[in-house]
Amino acid sequence: MKIRIDGDASVEEASAIAEALATQEGRDVKVYIGDAEEPAAVQEAELELPLEDDLGPTEREANLREEIEDILQGGPEKYVDRLPEQNKLFVRDRLDLWFGESGGEAPDGERTGSASGVKFEDGKFANFDAWHEHAPDPDPDDRLPADGMITGAATFEGRDLHFMANDFSVKAGSMAKRGTEKFLRMQQRALKSGKPVLYLMDSSGGRIDKQTEFFANREGIGKYYYNHSMLSGRVPQVCVLYGPCIAGAAYTPVFADFTIMVRDMSAMAIASPRMVEMVTGEQIDMQDLGGPDMHARESGSADLVADDEEHARELVADLVTYLPDNADEKPPRSDPKPPTRSPEGIDSVVPQEPNRGYDMRDLIERVVDHDSMFELQPEYGKEILTLFARIDGRPVGIIANQPDERAGAIFPDSAEKAAQFAWKCDAFNVPLLYLCDTPGFMAGSQVEQDAILEMGKKMIYATSEATVPKQCVVVRKAYGAGIYAMSGPAYDPDSTIALPSGEIGIMGPEAAINAVYANKLAAVDDPEERAEMEQRLREEYREDIDVKRMASEVVIDEIVPPSALRQELNNRFSFYEDVEKQRPSKKHGTVL
């Protein structure tokens, strides 16, 4: 309410009028004196609380609360009690770990609420009629609370997300009709909300005795993977494995963008050891068949291996700091930090000899912000490093050859690893930094059998298709198609820069001289004369591929003093932060 009074009135009079009217009218009042544009007095109404009455919850609400408390207890008590023997948390305690402490316990030990970070849970009463004593047709000997699957929304490290979690105490976390419906709804809502999805998997697969209810239905378990595909690249999907996920349950972790397995607890495989023996006769235990070490080193299906449940949460908490909520947003920025080690030492880290090994991480930690390196798949395809880091607070994805492993040559597994990482970074708007020091793709019969051409194609394709800002640094060797896969000049980087140690050529001097001058050298009988000629030819070849020659020919954009590399990259990523790159109009490429 606005009131205007005579211009001769005082501020005290205006205040008294405002207070009286606010009390009388029960409304906010502003009093203006004369023609003033600003009020001389403002009084908010003091709203009286309604009088207390004797109404309160009825027996109906009390019964509902009892039923909810019962659901929160999980499956049969004997199965809940076995979880500590497996070093495994009960699913409701797991949600406490991820999303904050719960409301506590009642004196009789009953659970009284969800974790404080859980905004809401959907389908808590799923399959209620099948087991609860208050249901029309119960089977109290077969507890199925929430149908063994919890879905909802929560706040994690300040970010809102969707989540699902299997309850291993309910038929070993197996999935059936109602739980499947909850899972599908959660995925479909994530598509609409544009918020990340966290899968806390602890499932033995589908409930075989109920398969006609959910297996091949249009809205059955098979729709999981259709929805995974629709979500792929739209929102980050992160999966943590806590148990042996078999058959259909194993596809959620491999469809996820990032998968963490817990050591001595989790496993995933297309079939159980018992089924494998039935089908093939092979006898193998679960850990050898599909344990964390196997998937981290051999298949590449595990991005990281956690030591325990707490460690798994810590890893995901770090991971999400590099990712946006969805493909329409940019990754979150952090406060800039100086690097762990001085950039002044970069030139000393890179050996003068092209074939001498060194750990590329020693260079990276002199370029990126302190304590910001977050490496993925460290045990798989170790001759290439894939990691998130920050430069001046800006998240970047780094693909770097690792000369300490097999000279940094690109093998099939490392090519696939790099391709998938580049693809994910591009999907979620994370700029890419390529650090090139490689003799190129590995040659030989074994790598041909392992599909080096196919995997190399994927790496080159992912590099070509990426539209995020890209910077390529020729650190030392850039031989053969290695310079292609590492986003060299022809692959649309925003810049190609080099350190003074850089070389770009079809092959290294030794191989080139052998290929071109083998007959000429063989014709020289004197060993000393032949050695002198070979050394001279190598030096001539090295001058031809030297990075200064490449800069002179404007093949590359700049040669950077190593100690200035961090600042150079920061300037270039900052300048090209909003660069727009167009790709040909098409439905999609044909490279998978």
XYZ file of C-alpha atoms in Angstrom, residues 98 198-199 201 238-242 253 256 258-263 266 268 292 301-308 311-313 315-316 319 374 376:
36
model
C 27.278 -40.218 -0.797
C 24.968 -41.565 -10.894
C 24.540 -45.338 -10.976
C 25.415 -50.713 -9.128
C 28.974 -42.086 -13.836
C 28.795 -45.662 -12.568
C 30.313 -47.164 -9.415
C 30.352 -50.965 -9.092
C 30.021 -52.555 -5.668
C 28.783 -49.757 -16.320
C 28.448 -45.093 -18.565
C 33.051 -43.130 -16.419
C 33.169 -46.410 -14.489
C 34.770 -46.990 -11.085
C 35.151 -50.500 -9.698
C 35.803 -51.253 -6.019
C 38.683 -53.633 -5.360
C 33.090 -55.633 -7.633
C 31.350 -57.470 -14.223
C 38.737 -54.715 -11.294
C 36.211 -51.100 -19.197
C 37.174 -49.688 -15.788
C 38.364 -46.093 -15.751
C 39.495 -46.281 -12.138
C 39.739 -48.800 -9.300
C 38.835 -47.654 -5.786
C 40.299 -49.196 -2.647
C 36.974 -49.130 -0.768
C 37.629 -43.997 -1.880
C 35.092 -44.509 -4.671
C 33.148 -41.491 -3.477
C 37.209 -40.293 -6.883
C 33.790 -39.300 -8.197
C 35.860 -36.286 -11.339
C 43.120 -36.556 -12.613
C 41.808 -42.027 -16.223
